[in-house]
Coordinates of C-alpha atoms and ligand atoms in Angstrom, one line a residue:
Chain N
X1 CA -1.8 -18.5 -25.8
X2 CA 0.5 -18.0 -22.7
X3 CA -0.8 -15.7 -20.4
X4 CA 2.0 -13.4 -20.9
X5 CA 0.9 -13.1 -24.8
X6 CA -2.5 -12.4 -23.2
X7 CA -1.9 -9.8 -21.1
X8 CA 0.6 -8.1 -24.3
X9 CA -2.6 -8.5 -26.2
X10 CA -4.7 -6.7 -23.8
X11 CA -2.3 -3.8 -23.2
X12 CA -1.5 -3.6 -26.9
X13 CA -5.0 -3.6 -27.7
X14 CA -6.7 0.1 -27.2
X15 CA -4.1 1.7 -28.6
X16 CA -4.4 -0.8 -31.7
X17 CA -8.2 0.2 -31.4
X18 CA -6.9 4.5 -31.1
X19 CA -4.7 3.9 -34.4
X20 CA -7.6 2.1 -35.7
X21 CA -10.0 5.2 -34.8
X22 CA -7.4 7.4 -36.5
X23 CA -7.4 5.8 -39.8
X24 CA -11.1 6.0 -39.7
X25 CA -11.7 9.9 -38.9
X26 CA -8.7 10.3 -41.4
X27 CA -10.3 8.6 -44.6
X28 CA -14.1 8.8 -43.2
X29 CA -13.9 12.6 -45.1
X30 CA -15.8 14.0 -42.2
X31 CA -12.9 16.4 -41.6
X32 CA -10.5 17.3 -44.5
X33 CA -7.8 15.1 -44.1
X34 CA -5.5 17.9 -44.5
X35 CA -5.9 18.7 -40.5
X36 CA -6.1 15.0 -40.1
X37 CA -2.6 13.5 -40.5
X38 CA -2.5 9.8 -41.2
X39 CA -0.8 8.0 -38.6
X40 CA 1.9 6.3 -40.7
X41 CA 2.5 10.5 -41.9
X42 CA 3.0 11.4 -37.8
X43 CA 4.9 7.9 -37.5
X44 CA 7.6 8.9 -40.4
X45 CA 7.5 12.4 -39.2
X46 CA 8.6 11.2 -35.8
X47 CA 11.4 9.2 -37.1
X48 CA 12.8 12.0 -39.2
X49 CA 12.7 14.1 -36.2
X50 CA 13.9 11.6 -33.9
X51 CA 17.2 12.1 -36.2
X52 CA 17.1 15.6 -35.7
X53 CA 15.9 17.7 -32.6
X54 CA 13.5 15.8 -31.1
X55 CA 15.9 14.0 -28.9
X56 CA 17.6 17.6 -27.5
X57 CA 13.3 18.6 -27.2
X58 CA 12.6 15.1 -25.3
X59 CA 16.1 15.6 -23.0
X60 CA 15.2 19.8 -22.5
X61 CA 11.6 18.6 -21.2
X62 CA 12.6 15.5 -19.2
X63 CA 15.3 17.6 -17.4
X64 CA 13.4 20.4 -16.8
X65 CA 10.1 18.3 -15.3
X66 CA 12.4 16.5 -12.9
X67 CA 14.3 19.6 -11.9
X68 CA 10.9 21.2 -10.8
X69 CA 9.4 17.5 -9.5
X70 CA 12.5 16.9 -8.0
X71 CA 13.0 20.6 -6.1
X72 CA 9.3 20.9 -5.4
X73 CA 8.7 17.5 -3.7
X74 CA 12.8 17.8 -1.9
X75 CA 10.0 20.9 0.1
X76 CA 7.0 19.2 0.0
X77 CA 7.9 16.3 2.1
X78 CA 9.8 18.1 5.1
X79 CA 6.4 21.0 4.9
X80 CA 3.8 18.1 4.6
X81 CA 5.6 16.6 7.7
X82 CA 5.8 19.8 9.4
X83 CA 2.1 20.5 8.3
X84 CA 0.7 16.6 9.3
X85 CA 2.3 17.0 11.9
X86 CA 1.6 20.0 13.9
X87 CA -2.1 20.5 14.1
X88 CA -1.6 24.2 15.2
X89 CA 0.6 25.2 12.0
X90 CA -2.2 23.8 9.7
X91 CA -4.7 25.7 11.0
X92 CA -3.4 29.0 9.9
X93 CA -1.1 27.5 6.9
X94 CA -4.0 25.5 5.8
X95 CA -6.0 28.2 3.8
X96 CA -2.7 29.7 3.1
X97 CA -1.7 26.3 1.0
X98 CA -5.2 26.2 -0.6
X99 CA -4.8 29.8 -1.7
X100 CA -1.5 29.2 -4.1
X101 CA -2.8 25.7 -4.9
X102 CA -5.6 27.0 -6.6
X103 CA -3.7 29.3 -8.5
X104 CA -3.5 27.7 -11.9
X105 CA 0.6 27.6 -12.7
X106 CA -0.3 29.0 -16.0
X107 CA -2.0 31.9 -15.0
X108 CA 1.3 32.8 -13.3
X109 CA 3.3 32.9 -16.2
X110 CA 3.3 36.1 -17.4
X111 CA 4.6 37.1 -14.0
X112 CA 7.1 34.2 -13.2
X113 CA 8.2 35.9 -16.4
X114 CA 9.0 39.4 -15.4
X115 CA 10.4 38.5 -12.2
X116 CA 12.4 35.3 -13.5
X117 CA 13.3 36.3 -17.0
X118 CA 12.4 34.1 -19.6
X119 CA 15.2 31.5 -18.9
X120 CA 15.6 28.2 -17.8
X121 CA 15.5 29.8 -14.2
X122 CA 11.8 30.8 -14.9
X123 CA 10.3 27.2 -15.8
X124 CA 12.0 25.3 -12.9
X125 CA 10.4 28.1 -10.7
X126 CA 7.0 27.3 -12.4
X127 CA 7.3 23.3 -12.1
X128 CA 8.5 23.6 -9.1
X129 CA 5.3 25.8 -7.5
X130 CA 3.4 23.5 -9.3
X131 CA 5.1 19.7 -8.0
X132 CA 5.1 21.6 -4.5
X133 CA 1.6 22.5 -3.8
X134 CA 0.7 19.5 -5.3
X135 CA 2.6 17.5 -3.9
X136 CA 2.2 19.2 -0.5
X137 CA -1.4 19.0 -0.1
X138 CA -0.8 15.2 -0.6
X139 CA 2.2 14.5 1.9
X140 CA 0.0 16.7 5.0
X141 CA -3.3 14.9 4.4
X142 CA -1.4 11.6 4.6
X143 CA 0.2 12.2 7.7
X144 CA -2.2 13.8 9.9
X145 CA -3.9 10.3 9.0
X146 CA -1.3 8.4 10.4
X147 CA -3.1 6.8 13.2
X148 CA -1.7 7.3 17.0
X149 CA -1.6 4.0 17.9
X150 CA 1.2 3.6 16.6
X151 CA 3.2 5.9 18.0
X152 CA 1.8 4.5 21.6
X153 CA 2.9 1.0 20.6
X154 CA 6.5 1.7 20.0
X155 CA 6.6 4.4 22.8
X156 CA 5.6 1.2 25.0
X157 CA 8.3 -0.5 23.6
X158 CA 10.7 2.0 24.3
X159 CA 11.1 4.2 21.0
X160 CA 12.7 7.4 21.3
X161 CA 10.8 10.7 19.0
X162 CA 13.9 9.6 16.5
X163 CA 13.4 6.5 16.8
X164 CA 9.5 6.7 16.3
X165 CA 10.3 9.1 13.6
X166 CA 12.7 7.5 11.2
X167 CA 11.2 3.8 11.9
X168 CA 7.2 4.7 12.6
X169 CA 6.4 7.8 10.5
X170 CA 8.5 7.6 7.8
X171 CA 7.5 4.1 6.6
X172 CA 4.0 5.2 7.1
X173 CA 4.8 7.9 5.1
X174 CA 6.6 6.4 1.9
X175 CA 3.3 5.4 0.3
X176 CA 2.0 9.2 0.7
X177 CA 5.4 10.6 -0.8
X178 CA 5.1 8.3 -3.7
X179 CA 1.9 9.2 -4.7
X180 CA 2.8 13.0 -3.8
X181 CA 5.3 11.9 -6.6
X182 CA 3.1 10.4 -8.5
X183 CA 0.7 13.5 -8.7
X184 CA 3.2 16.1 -8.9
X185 CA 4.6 14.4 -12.2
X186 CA 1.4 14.6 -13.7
X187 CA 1.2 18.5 -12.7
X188 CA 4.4 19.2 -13.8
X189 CA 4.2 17.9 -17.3
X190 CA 0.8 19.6 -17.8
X191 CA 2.4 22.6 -16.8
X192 CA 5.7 22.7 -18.6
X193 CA 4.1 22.6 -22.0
X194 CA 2.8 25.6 -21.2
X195 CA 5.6 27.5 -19.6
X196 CA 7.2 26.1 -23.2
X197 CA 4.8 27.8 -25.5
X198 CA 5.3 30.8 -24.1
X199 CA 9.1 31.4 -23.7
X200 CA 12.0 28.6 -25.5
X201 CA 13.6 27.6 -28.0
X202 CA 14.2 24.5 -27.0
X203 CA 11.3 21.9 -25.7
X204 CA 8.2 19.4 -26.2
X205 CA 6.3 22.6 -26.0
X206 CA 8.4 24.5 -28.1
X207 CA 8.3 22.2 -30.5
X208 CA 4.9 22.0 -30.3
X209 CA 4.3 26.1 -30.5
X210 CA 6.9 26.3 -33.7
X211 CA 5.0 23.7 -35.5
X212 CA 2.0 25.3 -35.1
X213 CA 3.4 28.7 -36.7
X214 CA 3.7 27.1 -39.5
X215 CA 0.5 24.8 -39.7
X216 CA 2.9 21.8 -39.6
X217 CA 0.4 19.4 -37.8
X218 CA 2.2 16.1 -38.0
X219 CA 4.9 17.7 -35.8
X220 CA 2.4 18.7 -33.7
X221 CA 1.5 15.2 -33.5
X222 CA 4.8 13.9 -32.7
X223 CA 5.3 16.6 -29.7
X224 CA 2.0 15.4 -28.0
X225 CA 2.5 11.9 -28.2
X226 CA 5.9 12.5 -27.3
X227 CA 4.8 13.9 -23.6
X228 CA 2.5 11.3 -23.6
X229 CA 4.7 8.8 -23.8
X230 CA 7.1 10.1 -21.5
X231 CA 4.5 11.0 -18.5
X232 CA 3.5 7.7 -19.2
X233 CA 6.5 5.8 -19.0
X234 CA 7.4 7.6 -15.7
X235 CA 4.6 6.7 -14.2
X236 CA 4.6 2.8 -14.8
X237 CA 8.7 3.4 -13.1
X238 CA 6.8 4.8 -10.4
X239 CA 4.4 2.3 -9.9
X240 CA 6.5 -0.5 -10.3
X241 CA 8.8 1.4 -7.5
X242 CA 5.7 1.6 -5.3
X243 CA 4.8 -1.9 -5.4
X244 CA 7.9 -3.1 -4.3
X245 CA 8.3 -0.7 -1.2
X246 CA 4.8 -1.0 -0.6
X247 CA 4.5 -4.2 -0.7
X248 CA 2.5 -4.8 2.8
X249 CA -0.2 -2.6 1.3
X250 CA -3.2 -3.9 1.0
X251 CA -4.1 -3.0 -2.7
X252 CA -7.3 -3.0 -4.7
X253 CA -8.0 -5.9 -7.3
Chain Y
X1 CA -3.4 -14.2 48.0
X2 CA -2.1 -10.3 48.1
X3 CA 1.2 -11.6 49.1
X4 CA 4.0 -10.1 46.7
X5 CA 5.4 -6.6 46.7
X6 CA 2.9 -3.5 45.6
X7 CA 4.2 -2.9 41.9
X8 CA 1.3 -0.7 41.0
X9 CA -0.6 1.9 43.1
X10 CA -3.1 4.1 42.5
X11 CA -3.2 6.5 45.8
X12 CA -6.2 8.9 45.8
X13 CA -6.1 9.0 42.2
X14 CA -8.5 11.4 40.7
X15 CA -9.1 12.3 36.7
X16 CA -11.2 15.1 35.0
X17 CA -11.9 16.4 31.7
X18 CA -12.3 19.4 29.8
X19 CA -12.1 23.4 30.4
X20 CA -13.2 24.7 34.2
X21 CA -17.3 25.2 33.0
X22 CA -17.3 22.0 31.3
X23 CA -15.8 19.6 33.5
X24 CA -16.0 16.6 32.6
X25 CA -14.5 14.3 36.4
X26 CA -13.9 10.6 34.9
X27 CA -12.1 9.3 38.1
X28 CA -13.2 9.8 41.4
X29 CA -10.5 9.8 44.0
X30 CA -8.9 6.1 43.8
X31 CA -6.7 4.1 45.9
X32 CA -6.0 0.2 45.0
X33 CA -2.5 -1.7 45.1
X34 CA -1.6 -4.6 42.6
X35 CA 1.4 -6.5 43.9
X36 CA 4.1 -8.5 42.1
X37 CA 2.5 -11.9 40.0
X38 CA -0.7 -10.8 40.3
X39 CA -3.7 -11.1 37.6
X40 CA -5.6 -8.2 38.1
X41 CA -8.8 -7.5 36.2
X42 CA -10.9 -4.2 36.0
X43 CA -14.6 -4.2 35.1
X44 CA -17.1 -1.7 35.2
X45 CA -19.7 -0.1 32.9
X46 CA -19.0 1.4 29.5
X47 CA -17.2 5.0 29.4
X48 CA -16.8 5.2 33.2
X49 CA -13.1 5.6 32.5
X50 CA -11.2 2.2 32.6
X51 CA -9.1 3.1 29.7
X52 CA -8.5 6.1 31.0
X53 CA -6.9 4.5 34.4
X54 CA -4.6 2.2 32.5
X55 CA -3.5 4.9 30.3
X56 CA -2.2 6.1 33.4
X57 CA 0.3 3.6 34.1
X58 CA 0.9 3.1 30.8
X59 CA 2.2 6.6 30.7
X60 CA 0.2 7.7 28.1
X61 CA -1.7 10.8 30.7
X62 CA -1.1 12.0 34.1
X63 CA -4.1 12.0 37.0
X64 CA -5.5 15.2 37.8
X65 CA -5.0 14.9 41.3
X66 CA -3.5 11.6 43.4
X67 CA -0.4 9.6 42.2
X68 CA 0.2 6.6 40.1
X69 CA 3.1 4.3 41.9
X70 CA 5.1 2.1 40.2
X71 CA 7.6 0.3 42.0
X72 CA 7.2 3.5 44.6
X73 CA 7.9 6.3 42.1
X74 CA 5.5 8.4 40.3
X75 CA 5.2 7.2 36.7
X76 CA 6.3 9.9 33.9
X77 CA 5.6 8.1 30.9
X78 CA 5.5 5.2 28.5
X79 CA 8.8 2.3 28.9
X80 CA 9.5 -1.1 27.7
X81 CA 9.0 -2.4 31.2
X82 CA 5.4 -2.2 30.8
X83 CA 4.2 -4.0 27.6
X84 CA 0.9 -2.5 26.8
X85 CA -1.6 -4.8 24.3
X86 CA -4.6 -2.6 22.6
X87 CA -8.0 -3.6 21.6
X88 CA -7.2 -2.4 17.6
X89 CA -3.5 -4.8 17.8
X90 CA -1.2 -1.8 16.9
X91 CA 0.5 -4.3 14.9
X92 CA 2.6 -2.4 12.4
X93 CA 1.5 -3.3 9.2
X94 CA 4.8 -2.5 7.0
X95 CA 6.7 -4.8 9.2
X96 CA 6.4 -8.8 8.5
X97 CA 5.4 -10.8 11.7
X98 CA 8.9 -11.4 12.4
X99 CA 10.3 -7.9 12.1
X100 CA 7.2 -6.9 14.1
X101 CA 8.6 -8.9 17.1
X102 CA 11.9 -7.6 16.5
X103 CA 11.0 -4.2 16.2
X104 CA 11.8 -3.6 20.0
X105 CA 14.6 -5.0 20.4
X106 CA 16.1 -3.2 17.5
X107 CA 15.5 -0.1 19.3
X108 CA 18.1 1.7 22.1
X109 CA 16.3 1.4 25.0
X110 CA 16.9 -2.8 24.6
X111 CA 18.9 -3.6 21.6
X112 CA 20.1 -6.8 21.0
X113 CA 22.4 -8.3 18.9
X114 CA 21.0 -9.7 15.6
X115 CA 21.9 -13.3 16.8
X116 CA 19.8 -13.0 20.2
X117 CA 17.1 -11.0 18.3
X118 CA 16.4 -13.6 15.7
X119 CA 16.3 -16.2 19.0
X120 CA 13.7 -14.4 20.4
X121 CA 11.4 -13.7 17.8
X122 CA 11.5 -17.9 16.8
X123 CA 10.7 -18.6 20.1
X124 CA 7.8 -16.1 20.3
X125 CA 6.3 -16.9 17.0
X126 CA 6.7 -20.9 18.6
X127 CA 4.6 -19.7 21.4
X128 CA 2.0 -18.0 20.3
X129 CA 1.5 -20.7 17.2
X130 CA 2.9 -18.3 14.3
X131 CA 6.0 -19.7 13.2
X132 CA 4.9 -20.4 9.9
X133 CA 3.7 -16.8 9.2
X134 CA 7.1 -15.4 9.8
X135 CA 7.7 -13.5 6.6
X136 CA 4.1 -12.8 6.7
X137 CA 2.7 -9.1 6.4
X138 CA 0.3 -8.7 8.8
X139 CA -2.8 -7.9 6.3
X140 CA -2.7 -11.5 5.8
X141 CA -3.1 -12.4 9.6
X142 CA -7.0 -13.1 11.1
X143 CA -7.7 -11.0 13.9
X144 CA -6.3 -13.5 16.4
X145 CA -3.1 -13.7 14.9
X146 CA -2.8 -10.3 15.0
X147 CA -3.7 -10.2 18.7
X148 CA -1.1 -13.3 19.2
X149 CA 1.5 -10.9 17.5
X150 CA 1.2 -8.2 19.5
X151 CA 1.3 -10.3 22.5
X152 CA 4.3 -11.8 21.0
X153 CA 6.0 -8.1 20.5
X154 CA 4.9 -7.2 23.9
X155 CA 6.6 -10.1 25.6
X156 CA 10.0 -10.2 23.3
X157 CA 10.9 -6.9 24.9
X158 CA 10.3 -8.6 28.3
X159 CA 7.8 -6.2 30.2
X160 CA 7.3 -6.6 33.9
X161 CA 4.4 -5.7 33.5
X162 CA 1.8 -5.9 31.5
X163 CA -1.1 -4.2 30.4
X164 CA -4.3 -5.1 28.7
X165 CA -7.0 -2.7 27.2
X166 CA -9.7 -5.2 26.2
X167 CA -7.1 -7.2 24.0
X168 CA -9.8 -10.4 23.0
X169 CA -12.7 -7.9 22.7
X170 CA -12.8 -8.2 18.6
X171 CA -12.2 -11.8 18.8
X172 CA -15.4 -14.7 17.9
X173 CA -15.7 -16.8 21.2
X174 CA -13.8 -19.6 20.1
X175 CA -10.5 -17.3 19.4
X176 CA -11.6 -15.6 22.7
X177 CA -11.3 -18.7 24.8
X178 CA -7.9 -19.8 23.2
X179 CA -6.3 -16.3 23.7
X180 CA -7.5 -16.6 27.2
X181 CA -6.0 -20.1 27.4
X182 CA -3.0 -18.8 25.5
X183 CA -2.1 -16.1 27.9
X184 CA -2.8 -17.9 31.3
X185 CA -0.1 -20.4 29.5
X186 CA 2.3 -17.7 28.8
X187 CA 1.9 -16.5 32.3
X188 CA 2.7 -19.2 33.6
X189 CA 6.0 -19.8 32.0
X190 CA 6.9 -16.1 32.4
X191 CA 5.6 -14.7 35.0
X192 CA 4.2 -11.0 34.9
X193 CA 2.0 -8.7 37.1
X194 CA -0.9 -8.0 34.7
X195 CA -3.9 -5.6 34.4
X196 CA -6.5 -6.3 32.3
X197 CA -9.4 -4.2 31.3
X198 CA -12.7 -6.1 30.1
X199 CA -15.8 -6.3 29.6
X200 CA -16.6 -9.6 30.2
X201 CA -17.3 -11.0 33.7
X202 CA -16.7 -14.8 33.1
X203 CA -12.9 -13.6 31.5
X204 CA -12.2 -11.5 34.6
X205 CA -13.2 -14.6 36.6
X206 CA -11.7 -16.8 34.2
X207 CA -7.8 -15.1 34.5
X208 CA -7.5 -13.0 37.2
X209 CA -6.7 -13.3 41.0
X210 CA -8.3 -10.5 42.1
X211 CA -11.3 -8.3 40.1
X212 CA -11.8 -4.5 40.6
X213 CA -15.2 -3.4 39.8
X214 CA -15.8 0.2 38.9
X215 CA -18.8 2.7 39.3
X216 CA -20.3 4.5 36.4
X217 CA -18.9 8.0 35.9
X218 CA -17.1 9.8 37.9
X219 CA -15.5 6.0 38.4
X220 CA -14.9 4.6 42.0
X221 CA -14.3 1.3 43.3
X222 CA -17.6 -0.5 43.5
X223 CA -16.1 -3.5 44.9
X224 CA -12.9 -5.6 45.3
X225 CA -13.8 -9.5 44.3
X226 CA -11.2 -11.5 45.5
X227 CA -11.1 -14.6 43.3
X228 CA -10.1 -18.0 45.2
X229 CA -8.8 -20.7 42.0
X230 CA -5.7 -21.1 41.7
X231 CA -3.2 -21.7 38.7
X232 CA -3.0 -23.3 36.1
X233 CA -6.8 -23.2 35.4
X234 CA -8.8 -25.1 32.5
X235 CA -11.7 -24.7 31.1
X236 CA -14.0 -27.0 33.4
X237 CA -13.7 -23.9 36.2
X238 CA -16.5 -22.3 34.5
X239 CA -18.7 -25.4 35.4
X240 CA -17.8 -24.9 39.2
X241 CA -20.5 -23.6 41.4
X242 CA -18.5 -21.3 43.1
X243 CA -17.0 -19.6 39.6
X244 CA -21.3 -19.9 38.7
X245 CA -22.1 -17.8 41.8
X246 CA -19.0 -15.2 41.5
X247 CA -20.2 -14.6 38.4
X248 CA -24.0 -13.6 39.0
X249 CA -22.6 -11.4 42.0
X250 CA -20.5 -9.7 39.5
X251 CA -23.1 -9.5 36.9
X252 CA -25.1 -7.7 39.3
X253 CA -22.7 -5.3 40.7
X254 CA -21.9 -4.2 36.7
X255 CA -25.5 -4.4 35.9
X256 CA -26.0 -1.9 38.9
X257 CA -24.0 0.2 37.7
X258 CA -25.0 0.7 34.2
X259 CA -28.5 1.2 36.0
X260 CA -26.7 4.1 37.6
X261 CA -25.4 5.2 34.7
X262 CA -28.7 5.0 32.7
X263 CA -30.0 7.0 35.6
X264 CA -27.5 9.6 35.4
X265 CA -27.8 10.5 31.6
X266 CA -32.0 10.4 32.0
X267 CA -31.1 13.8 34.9
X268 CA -28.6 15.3 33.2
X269 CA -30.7 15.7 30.1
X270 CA -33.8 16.6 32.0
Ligands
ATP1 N1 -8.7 12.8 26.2 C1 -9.9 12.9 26.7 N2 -10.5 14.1 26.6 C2 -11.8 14.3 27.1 N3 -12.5 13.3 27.5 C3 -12.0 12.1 27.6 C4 -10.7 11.8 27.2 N4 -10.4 10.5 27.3 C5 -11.5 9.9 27.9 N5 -12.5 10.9 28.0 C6 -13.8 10.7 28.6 O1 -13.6 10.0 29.8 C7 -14.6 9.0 30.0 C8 -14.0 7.7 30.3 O2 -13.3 7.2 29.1 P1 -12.5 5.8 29.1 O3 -12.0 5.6 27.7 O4 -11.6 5.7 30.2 O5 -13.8 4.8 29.4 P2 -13.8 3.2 29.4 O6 -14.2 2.9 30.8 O7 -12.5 2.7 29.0 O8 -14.9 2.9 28.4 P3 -15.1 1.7 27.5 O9 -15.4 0.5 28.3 O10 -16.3 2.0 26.6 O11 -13.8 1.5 26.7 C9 -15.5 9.0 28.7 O12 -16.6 9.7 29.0 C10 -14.6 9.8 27.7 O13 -15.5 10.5 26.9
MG2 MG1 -11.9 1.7 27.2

């Protein structure tokens, strides 16, 4: 066995092993099958959706995650540096920040709703509070850990502030903005299911929420392992873009 | 052997800490000259505010009172003419060794063209014994590698001066002595007016031509050893009687002074 069959093997496996676990609560008769699909039933489900709206679902969800990700980090990185930065701003934005961030995004639905209709206009507004403040948080802690030396090595060597800027902080900075990234996916696909359930047509979540009107479980199924799959796959692109910028990064194992 | 031009001067130079009711005075009024090729080292007990006299010329703070002098005028802050080498390296760790010796002469203040640039680095990395970690990140350096690249960024910008703040302090004995060997080597090809900050007697002895021994806080000068070798040196000068009896006269006078100091704390928090 090449390692490369190896390593296939050992990614491949736990999900073998989940399937596996599947079959087994579905035919143990511990719960009636009935709320138990079979996997094979989700897997054919999937394919007949897949030929009907799931792709328009999977595209309404993607776009709408990396609107909000992509809007909410565009802030979060010029505030974080603004925030790292200047000690004297955090003190006072600092409670300010952990105020909204501990605001659950789904609590404010109701009202993103009557101040943002129930459009599109309304979930990018959600996703976006939600990739911002977590994304924030991350970007200021990173940077106010930058340490000084720095700085005072290329001031010695003559760096201007741009200079020290765009060739000293930032590069310390792309690892922090990547995992600021990195978090603020996570976030915003949590959130957007939710801000689906409540108000579209169109959507993971709103697939999920129509299936459930009508007890449809295998759809339900299919919608979950959908976003699964998705958050998952954007998060190996992400890490595979981190480890070739961040190369000089000492990393763990 | 005072003979060159005063590059440096520190003229009544006085430093102090901390809001009026708190004040914390570091440096105590001052005055000492280093002139143009000289090896200057400064000793003196811990936290009596060495550090805080090369940040000084460096550019890094301003005296409280007094004036530090170089080449005449008042320094204003940090420049590429004075290379400054730090106990932690500063190397930059997203930049391979190479690009970490470019990195200053990529910037305005001495840009050079890509040609020259790449010159310079090969010959630093030659020098300082790192030309096969060129494409090297520097988490994969030891410690004295990373010292030997910061010296080597320091010098591709070519400083006048330069300034040391304990540079060989993290460094196992055997590294220690062949930085010390190393930079009394580079010296010698390229000349520079140094100050060095250390702890260690038998290094102050070792590299410098003259040795200014502090007082414990608020810092004065205890004493200015002048030392008689010449250059080059080797190793066999610590065998020499007179390096032997330099050396337990400096001892003492440090020794003193952290005696003082010891003394200081035990009234203060009676
Ligand atoms: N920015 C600062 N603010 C307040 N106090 C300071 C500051 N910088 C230094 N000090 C104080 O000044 C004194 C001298 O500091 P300095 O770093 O110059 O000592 P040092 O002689 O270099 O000590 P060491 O040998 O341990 O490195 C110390 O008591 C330190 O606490
Ligand atoms: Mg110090």
């Amino acid at each position: 066995m090449g390692p490369g069959v190896r390593r296939a093997a050992l990614i491949l496996l736990p999900w073998l092993a989940i399937v596996a676990l599947w079959y087994g609560v579905h035919h143990s008769g511990l719960i009636s099958p009935a709320l138990v699909p079979a996997p094979h039933a989700v897997a054919a489900r999937f394919a007949e959706l897949a030929t009907g709206r799931l792709p328009l679902d999977i595209l309404m969800s993607t776009r709408r995650v990396v609107t909000g990700v992509a809007l909410g980090i565009a802030l979060a990185v010029p505030a974080g540096f603004v925030l790292g930065w200047y000690r004297q701003v955090r003190t006072f934005v600092d409670p300010l920040v952990n105020f909204f961030r501990a605001l659950p995004p789904i609590a404010l639905i109701p009202l993103v709703i009557v101040y943002f209709g129930v459009d599109e206009l309304a979930k990018t507004v959600i996703l976006f509070y939600a990739a911002f403040f977590a994304g924030v948080i991350v970007m200021y802690e990173g940077i106010s850990q930058i340490s000084p030396i720095y700085l005072r090595v290329a001031r010695t060597l003559g760096a201007s502030d741009s200079e020290i800027f765009l060739k000293v902080v930032v590069p310390m900075t792309v690892p922090h903005m990547l995992t600021a990234l990195r978090v603020a996916l996570g976030v915003a696909w949590a959130t957007l299911v939710a801000s689906e359930l409540i108000a579209a047509q169109r959507g993971l979540g709103a697939l999920i929420q129509d299936a459930a009107s009508f007890f449809q479980l295998d759809i339900i199924y299919v919608g979950i392992i959908s976003i699964g799959f998705i958050a998952l796959a954007m998060d190996l692109a992400l890490r595979r873009l981190s480890r070739r910028l961040l190369a000089w990064q000492e990393r763990m194992a | 052997m005072t003979t060159g031009r005063v590059r440096i001067a520190f003229e009544g130079v006085s430093v102090a800490f901390g809001p009026p009711d708190r004040r914390l005075r570091v440096v105590d009024d001052v005055s000492y000259a280093i002139h143009d090729g000289e090896f200057v080292s400064v000793i003196g007990p811990s936290g009596c505010g060495k550090t805080t006299m090369l940040n000084m010329v460096a550019g890094f703070m301003q005296p409280t009172a007094g004036r530090v002098l170089l080449d005449g005028k008042p320094v204003t802050g940090p420049g590429p003419d004075r290379g400054v080498i730090f106990q932690e390296y500063g190397v930059f760790p997203w930049l391979t060794v190479r690009q970490n010796i470019e990195f200053g002469l990529k910037l305005r203040a001495n840009r050079r063209p890509a040609a020259e640039r790449a010159e310079i680095a090969r010959r630093y990395m030659r020098l300082m014994g790192l030309e096969d970690f060129a494409d090297a990140w520097p988490r994969t350096l030891s410690g004295g590698m990373r010292q030997r690249l910061a010296l080597a960024r320091a010098y591709a910008v070519r400083p006048q001066f330069l300034l040391m703040d304990e540079p060989f302090g993290a460094l196992d004995a055997q590294t220690r002595s062949a930085m010390q060997n190393l930079l009394l080597e580079v010296l010698r090809t390229e000349g520079k007016t140094v100050m060095l900050i250390t702890h260690s007697v038998e290094e102050a002895l070792y590299l410098s031509s003259r040795i200014v021994v502090m007082t414990a806080r608020p810092t004065r000068i205890r004493e200015i050893v002048e030392v008689p070798f010449g250059y080059p040196r080797a190793e066999a000068l610590h065998e020499q009687p007179e390096f032997g009896r330099l050396r337990s006269h400096l001892r003492d006078l440090v020794m003193q002074e952290y005696a003082a100091q010891a003394r200081q704390r035990f009234a203060v928090t009676d």
